[in-house]
Coordinates of C-alpha atoms and ligand atoms in Angstrom, one line a residue:
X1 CA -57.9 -45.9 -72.6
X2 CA -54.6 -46.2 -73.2
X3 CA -52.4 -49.5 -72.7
X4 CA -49.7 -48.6 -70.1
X5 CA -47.4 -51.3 -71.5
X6 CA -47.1 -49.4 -74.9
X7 CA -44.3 -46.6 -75.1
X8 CA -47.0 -44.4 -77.2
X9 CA -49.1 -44.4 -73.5
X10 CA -48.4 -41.1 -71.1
X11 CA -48.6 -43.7 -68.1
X12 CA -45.2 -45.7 -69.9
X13 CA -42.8 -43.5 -69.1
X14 CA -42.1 -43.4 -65.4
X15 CA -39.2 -41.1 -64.4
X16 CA -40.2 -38.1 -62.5
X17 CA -37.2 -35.9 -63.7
X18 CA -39.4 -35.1 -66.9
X19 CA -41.2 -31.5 -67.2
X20 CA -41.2 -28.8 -68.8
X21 CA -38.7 -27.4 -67.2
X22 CA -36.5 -30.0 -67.3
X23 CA -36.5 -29.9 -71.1
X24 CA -36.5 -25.9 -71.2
X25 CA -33.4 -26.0 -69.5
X26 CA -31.4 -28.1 -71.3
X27 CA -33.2 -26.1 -74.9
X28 CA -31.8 -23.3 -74.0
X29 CA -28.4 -24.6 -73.4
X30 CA -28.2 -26.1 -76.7
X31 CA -29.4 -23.1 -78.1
X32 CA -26.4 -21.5 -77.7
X33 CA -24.1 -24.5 -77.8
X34 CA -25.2 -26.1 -81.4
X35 CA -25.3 -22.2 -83.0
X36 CA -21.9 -21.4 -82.3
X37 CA -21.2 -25.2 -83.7
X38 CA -23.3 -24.8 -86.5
X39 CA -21.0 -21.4 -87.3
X40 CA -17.9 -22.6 -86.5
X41 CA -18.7 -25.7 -88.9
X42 CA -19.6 -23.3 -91.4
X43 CA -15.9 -21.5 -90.8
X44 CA -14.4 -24.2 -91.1
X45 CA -16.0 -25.7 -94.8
X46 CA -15.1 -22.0 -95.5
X47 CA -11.5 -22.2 -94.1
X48 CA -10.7 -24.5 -96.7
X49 CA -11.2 -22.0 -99.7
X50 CA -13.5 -24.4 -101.7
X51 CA -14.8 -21.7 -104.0
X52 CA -11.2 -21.2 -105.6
X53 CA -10.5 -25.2 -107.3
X54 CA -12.4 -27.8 -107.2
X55 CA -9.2 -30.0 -105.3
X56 CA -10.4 -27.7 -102.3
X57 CA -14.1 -28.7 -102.0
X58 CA -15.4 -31.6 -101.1
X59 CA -18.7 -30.8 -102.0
X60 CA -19.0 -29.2 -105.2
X61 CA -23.0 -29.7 -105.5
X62 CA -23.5 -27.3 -102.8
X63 CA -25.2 -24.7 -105.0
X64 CA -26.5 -21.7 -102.8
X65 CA -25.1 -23.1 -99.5
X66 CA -22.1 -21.7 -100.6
X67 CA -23.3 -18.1 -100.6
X68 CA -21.3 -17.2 -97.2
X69 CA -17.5 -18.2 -98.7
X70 CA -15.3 -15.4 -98.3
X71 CA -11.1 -15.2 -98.6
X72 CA -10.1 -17.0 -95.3
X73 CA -7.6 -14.6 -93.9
X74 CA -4.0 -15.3 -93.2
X75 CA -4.5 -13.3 -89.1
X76 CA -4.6 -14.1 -86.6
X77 CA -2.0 -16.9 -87.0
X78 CA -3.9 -19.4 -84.7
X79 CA -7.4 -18.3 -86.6
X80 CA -8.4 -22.2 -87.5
X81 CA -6.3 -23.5 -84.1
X82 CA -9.6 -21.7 -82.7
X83 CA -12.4 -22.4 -84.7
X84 CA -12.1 -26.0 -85.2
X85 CA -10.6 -26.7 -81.7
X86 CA -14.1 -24.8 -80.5
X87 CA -15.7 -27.1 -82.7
X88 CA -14.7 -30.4 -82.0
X89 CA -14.6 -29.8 -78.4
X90 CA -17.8 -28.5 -78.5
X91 CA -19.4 -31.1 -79.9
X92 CA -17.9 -33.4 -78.0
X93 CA -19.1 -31.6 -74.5
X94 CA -22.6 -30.9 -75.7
X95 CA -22.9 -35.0 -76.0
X96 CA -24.3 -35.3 -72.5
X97 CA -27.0 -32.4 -73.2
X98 CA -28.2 -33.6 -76.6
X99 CA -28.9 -37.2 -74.8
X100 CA -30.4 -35.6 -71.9
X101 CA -32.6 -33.7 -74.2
X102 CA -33.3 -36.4 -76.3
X103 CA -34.3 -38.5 -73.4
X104 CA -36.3 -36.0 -71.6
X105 CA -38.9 -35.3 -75.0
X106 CA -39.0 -39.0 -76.0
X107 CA -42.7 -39.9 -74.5
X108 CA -43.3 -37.5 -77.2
X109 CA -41.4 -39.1 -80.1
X110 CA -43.5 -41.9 -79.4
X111 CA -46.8 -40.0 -79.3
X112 CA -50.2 -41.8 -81.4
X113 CA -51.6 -40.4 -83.6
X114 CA -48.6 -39.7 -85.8
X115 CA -50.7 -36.5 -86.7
X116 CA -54.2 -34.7 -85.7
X117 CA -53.5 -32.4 -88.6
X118 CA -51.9 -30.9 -91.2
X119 CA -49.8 -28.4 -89.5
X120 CA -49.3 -31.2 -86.8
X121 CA -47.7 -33.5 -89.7
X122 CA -45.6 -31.0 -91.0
X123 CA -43.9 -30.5 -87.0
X124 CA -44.0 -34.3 -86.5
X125 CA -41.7 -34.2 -90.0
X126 CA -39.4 -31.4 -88.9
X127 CA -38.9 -33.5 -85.4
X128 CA -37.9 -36.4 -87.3
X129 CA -35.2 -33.9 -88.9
X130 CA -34.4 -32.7 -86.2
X131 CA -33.9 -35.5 -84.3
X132 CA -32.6 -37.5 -87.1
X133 CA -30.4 -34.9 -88.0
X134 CA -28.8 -34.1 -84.6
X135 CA -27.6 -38.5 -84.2
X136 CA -26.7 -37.9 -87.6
X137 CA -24.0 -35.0 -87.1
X138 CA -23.3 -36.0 -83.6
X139 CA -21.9 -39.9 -85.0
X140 CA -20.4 -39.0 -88.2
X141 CA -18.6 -36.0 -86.2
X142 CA -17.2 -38.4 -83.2
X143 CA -16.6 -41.0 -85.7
X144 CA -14.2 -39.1 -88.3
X145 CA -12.4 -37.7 -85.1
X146 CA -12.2 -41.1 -83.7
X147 CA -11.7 -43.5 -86.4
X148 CA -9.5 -41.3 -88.6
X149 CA -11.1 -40.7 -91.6
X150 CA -13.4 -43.8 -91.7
X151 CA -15.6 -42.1 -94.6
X152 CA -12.8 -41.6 -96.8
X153 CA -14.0 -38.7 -98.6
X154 CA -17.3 -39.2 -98.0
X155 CA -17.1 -37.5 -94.3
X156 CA -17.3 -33.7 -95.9
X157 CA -20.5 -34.3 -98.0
X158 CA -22.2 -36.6 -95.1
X159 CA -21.5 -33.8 -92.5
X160 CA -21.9 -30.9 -94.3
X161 CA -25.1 -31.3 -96.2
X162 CA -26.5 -33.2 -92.9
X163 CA -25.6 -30.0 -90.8
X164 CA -28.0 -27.9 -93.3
X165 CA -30.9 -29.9 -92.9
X166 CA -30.3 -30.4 -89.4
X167 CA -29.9 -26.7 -88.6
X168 CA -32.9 -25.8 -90.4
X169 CA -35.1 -28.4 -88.4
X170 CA -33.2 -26.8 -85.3
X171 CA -34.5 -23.6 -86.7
X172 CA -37.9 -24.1 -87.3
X173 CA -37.8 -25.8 -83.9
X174 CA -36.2 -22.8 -82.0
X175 CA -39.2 -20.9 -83.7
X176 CA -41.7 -22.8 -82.5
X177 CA -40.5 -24.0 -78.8
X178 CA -38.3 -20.6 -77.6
X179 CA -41.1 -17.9 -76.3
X180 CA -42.3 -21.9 -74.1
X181 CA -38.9 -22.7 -72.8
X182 CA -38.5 -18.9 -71.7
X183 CA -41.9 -18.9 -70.0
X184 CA -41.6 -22.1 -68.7
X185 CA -37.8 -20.8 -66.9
X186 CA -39.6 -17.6 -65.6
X187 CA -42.6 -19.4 -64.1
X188 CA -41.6 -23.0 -63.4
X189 CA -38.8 -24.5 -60.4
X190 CA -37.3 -27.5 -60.5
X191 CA -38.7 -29.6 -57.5
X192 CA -42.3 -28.4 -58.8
X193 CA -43.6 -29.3 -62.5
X194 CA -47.3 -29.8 -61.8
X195 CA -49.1 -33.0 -63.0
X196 CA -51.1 -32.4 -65.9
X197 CA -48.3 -30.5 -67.7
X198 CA -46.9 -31.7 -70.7
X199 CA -44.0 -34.5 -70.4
X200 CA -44.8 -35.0 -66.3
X201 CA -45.6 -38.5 -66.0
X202 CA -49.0 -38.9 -64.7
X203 CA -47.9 -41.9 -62.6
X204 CA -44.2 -41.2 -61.2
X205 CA -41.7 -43.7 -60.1
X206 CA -40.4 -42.4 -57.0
X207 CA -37.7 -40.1 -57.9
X208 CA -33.8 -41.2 -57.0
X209 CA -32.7 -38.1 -57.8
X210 CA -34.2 -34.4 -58.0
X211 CA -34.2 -32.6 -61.3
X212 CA -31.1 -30.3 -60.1
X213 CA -28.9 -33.4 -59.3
X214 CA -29.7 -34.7 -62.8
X215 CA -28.8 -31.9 -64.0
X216 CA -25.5 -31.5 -62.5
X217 CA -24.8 -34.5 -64.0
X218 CA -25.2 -33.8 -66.9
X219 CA -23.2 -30.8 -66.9
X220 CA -20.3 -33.4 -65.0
X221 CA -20.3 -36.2 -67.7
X222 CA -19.7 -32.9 -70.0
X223 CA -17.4 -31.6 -68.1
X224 CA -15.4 -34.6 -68.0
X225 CA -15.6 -35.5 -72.0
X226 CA -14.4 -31.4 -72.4
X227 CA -11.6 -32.1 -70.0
X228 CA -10.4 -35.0 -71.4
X229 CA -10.4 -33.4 -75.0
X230 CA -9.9 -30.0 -74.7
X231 CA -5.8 -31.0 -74.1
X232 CA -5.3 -31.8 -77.7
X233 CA -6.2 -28.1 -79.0
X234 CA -4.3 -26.2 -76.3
X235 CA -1.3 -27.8 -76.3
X236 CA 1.4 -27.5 -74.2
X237 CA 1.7 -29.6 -70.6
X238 CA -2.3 -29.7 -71.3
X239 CA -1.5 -32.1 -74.4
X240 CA -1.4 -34.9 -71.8
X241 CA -4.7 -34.3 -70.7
X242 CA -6.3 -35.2 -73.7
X243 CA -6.8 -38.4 -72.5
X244 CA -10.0 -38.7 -75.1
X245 CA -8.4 -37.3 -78.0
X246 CA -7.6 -39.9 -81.0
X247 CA -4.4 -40.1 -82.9
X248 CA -2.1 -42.1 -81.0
X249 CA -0.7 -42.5 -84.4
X250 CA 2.7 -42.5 -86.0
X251 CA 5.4 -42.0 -82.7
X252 CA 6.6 -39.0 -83.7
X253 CA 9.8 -39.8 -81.6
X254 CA 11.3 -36.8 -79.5
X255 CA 13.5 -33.5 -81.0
X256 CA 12.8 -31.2 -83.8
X257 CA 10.6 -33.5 -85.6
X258 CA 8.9 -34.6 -82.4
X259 CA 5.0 -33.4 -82.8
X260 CA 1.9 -34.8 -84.3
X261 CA 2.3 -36.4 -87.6
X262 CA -0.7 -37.0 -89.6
X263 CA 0.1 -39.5 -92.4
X264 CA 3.1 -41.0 -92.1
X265 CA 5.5 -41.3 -95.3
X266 CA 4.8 -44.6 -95.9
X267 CA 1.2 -44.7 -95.5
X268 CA 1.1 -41.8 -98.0
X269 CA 3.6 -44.3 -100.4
X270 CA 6.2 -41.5 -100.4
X271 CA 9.2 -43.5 -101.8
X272 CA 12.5 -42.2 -100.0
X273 CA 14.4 -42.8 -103.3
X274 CA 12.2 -39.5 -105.1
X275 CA 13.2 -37.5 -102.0
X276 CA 16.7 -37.3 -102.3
X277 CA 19.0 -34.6 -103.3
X278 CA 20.2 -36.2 -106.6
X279 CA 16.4 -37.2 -107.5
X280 CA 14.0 -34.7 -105.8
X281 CA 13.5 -31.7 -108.0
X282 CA 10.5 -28.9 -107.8
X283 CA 8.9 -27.6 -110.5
X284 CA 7.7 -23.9 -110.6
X285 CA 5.3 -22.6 -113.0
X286 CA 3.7 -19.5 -113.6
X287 CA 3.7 -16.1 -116.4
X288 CA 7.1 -16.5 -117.7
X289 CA 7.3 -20.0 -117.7
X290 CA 8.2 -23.0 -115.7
X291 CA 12.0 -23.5 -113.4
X292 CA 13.4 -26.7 -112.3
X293 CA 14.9 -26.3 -108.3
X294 CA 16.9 -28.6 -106.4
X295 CA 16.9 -28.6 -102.5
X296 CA 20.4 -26.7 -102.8
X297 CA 18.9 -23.9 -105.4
X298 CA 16.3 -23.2 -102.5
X299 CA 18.6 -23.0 -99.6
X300 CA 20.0 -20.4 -101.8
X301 CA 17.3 -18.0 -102.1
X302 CA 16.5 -16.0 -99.0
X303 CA 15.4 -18.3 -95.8
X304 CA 12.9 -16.9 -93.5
X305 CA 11.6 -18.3 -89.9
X306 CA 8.1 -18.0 -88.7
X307 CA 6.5 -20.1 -85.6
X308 CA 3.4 -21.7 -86.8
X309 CA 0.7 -24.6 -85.7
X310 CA -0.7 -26.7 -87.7
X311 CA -4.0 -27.7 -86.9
X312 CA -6.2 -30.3 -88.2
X313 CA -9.7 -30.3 -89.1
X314 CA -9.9 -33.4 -86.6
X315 CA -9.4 -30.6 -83.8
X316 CA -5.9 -31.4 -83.1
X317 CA -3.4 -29.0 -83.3
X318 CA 0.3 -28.7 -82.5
X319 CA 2.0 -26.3 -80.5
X320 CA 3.9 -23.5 -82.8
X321 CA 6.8 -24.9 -84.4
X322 CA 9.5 -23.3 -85.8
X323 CA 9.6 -23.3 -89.9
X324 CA 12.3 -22.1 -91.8
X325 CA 12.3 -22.2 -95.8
X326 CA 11.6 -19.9 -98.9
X327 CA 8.5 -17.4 -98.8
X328 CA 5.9 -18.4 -101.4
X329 CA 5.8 -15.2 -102.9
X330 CA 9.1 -15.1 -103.8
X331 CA 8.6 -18.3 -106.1
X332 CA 5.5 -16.5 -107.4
X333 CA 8.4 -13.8 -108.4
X334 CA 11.0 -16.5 -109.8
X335 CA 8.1 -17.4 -112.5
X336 CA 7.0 -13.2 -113.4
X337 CA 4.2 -12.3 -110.9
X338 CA 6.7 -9.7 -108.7
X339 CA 3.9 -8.1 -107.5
X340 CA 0.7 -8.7 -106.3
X341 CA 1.3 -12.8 -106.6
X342 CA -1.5 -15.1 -108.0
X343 CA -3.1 -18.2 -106.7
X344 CA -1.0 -21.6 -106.2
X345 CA -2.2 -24.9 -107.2
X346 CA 0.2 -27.4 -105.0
X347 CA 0.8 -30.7 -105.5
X348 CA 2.8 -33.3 -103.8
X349 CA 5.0 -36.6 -105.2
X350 CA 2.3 -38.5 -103.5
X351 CA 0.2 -39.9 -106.0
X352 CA -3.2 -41.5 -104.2
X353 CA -5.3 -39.8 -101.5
X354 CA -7.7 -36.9 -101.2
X355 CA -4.9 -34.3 -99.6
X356 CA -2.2 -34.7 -102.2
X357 CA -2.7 -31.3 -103.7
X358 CA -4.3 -28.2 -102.6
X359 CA -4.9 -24.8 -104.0
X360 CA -4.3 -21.5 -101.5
X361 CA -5.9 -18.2 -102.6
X362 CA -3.1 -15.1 -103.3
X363 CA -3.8 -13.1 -99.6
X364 CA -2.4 -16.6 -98.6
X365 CA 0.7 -16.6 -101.2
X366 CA 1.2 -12.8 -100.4
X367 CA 1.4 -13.4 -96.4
X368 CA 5.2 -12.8 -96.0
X369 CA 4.8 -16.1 -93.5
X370 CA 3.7 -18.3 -96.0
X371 CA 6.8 -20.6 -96.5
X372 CA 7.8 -23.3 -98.6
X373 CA 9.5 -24.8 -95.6
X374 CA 12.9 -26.8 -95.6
X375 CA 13.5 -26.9 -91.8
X376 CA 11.4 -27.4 -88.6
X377 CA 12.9 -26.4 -85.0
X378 CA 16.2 -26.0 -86.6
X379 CA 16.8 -29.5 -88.1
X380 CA 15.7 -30.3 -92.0
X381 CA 12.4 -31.7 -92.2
X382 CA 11.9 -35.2 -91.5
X383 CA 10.2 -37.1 -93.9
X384 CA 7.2 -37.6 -91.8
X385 CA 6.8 -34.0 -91.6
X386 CA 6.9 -33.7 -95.2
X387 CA 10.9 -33.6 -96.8
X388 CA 12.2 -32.5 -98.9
X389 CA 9.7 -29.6 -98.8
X390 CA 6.6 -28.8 -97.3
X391 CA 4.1 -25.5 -97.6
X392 CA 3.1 -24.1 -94.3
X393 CA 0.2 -20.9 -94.2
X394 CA -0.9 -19.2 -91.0
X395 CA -4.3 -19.3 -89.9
X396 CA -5.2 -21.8 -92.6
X397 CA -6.4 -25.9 -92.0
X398 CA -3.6 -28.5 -91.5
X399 CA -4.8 -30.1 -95.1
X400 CA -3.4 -26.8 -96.7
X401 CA -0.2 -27.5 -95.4
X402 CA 0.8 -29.7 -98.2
X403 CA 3.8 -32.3 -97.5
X404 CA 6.4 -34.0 -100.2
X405 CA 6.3 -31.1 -102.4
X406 CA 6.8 -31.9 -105.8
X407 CA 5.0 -28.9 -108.0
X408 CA 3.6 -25.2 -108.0
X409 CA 1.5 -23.7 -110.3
X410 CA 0.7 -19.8 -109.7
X411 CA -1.7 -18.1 -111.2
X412 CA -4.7 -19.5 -113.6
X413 CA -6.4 -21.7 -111.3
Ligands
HEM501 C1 -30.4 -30.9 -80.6 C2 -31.4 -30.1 -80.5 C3 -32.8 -30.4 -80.1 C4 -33.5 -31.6 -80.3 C5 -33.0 -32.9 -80.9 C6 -34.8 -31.4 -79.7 C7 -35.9 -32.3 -79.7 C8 -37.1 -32.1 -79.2 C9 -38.2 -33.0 -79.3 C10 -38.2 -34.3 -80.1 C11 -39.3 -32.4 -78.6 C12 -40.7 -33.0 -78.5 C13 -41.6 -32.3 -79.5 C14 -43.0 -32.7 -79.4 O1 -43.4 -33.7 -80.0 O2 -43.8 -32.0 -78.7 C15 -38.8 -31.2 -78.0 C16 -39.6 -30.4 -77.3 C17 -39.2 -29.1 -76.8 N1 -38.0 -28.5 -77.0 FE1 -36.5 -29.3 -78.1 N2 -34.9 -30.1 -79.2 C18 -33.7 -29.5 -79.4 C19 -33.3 -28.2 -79.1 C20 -34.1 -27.3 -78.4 C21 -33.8 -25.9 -78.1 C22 -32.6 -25.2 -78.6 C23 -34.9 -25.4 -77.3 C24 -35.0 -24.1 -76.8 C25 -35.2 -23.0 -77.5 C26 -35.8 -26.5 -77.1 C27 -37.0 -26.4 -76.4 C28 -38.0 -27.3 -76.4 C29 -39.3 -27.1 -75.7 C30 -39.7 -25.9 -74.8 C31 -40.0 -28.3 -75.9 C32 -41.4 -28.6 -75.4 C33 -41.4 -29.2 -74.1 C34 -42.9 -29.5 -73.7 O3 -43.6 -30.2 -74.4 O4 -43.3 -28.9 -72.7 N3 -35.4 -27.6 -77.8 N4 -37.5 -31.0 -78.4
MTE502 N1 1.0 -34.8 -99.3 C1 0.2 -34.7 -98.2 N2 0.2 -33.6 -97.5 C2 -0.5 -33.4 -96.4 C3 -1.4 -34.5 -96.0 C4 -1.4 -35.7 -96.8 O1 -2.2 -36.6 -96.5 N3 -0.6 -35.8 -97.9 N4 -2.2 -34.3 -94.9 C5 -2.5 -32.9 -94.5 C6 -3.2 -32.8 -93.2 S1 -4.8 -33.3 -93.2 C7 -2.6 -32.3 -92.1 S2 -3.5 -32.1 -90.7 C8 -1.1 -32.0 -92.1 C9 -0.4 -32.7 -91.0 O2 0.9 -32.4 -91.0 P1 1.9 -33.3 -90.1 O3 1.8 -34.7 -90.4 O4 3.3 -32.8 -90.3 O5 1.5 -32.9 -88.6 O6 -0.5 -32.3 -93.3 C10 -1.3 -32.0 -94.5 N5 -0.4 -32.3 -95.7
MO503 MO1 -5.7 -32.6 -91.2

């Protein structure tokens, strides 16, 4: 028979909690918790229009997994605020339930023989996927949140092409174990799993707890993790609730310039000597032709004011601030597209890191809030925030929101 010391024996694992229904319960929770992550992580790769420049997409090797991209719309003005907030926060709730899960199937991870047959192997395969695949986008998820960017660059590919082969375990897995976890909710209660049933240990410890009251805590250390994170996308007085949420950052001080500030000036080497009147200059290109602009040509041109977040794919955001600057279509018209303005490749006087420049797709240049900003909450920029000039887009990721200013190039991308 089997020796009870070994993990890969039934007669190992003690803990009465585990049962069918134990595991059925928390499936079909994470059913609908990691599908609406999976598609708001989709949104969000789309969000960043990587299918117009290759500066936009961090993973150009994606082939057909591109096949969903579509023109991220400019409405509602908080549309990324939402989808990323729901995604980081999400993830970070469902922690609890992925361990709980993970914990209440693992006499089976450990199961001899590795396979009794062919169509066995293949599952055992798609478990390790699946299983691989969900500690996999679970770390490097927390970790870019927490850490700031500790995969420079490589964070995108990791996560993205990890979240493909993890969904498509999930999948295959959903397939297989749904019509089970649905039967097993109908038929089965919680105090009464029977022996002999799959994952009940056939010698149980004496339970310290029934099934429900693991289950509640579950749902209370998610409960807490949402509460303490959920602060960071809402904003407001909840802001100080988000006890959890990273970025103590730069001290963005108090007054106009007094919200989240992502990269500091001098971490980004922004030398305060280019951003001065008598040096700073933009340069606009497009049809007829390239223009030179000083910060006093612009103040010239019609100013505009639009309240606007800026939200990071990190899943903070800010509250709406005010910006007040030049719209970007009317620098598409200063260089001959008055109508129908083209794409704009942006790029900044900063000279090293991966959001220096960014490209925004014409519904974005044609959004009559689309500024070239010069002024936030009434005050000119501060150079933290991005002075002399900065772009700000509604509904659009914090990374298009390109700081330090220094070029624009409609049209041709
Ligand atoms: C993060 C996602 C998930 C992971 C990592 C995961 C992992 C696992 C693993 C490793 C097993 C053991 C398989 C075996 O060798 O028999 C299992 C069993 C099972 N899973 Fe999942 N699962 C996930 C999501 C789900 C979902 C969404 C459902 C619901 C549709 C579900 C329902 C079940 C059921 C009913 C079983 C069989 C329990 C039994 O043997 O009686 N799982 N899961
Ligand atoms: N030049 C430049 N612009 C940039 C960045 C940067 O690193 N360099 N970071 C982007 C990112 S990721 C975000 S979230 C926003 C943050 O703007 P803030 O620091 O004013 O809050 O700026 C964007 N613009
Ligand atoms: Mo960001």
């Amino acid at each position: 028979m089997h020796d009870q010391r070994l993990p890969s024996s039934p007669g190992f694992w003690r803990s009465p909690l585990r049962g069918p229904w134990l595991t059925s319960v928390l499936g079909v929770v994470l059913l609908a918790g990691i599908t609406l992550l999976f598609v708001t992580g989709l949104l969000s790769y789309a969000a960043y229009n990587p299918d117009l420049s290759s500066v936009n997409d961090k993973t150009p090797g994606k082939g057909l997994l591109g096949f969903y991209l579509f023109a991220w719309p400019t409405s509602p003005y908080w549309l990324y605020r939402l989808t990323q907030g729901v995604h980081v926060t999400l993830g970070i709730t469902l922690i609890p339930v992925v361990l709980a899960k993970l914990w209440s199937v693992v006499p089976k991870l450990f199961a001899l023989p590795p396979a009794r047959s062919l169509s066995h192997a293949l599952e055992r395969i798609s478990l390790l996927l699946l299983v691989g695949g969900v500690l996999f986008e679970f770390t490097t998820g927390a970790l870019n949140i927490q850490l700031d960017y500790l995969f420079p660059g490589s964070f995108y590919p990791l996560h993205f092409y990890g979240a493909w082969v993890f969904f498509a375990a999930f999948a295959l897995h959903v397939a297989l174990r749904l019509p089970a976890a649905l039967r097993n909710l109908r038929h089965l209660r919680s105090g009464r799993e029977r022996e002999g049933e799959e994952l009940v240990s056939p010698q149980p410890d004496p339970p310290t707890v029934s099934r429900r009251g693991a289950l509640w805590l579950v749902g209370g250390a998610s409960l807490l993790l949402f509460g303490t994170t959920v602060g960071q996308s809402l904003g407001g007085a909840w802001r100080r609730t988000a006890l959890l949420a990273p970025h103590g950052g730069a001290d963005p001080g108090s007054g106009p310039g007094g919200f989240q500030i992502n990269k500091t000036a001098s971490y980004a080497g922004i030398d305060p000597r280019e951003t001065g009147d008598e040096a700073w200059r933009l340069v606009v290109t497009g049809r007829t032709g390239a223009v030179r602009l000083s910060r006093a040509d612009l103040m010239r041109m019609p100013l505009y004011s639009v309240a606007l977040p800026i939200a990071c794919v990190e899943g903070w955001s800010t509250d709406d601030q005010w910006w007040r600057g030049v719209r970007l279509r009317d620098l598409a018209a200063l260089v001959g597209h008055e109508s129908d303005p083209p794409d704009v490749f942006v790029e900044s006087l900063q000279r090293h890191g991966a959001f220096r420049s960014a490209a925004l797709r014409d519904n974005q240049v044609a959004d009559a809030r689309s500024l070239l900003a010069l002024y936030v909450n009434g005050e000119p920029l501060t150079l933290d925030h991005g002075h002399p000039a900065r772009v700000i887009v509604p509904g659009a990721p914090g990374v298009m929101n390109t700081k330090w200013v220094a070029r624009m190039t409609f049209g041709d991308l």
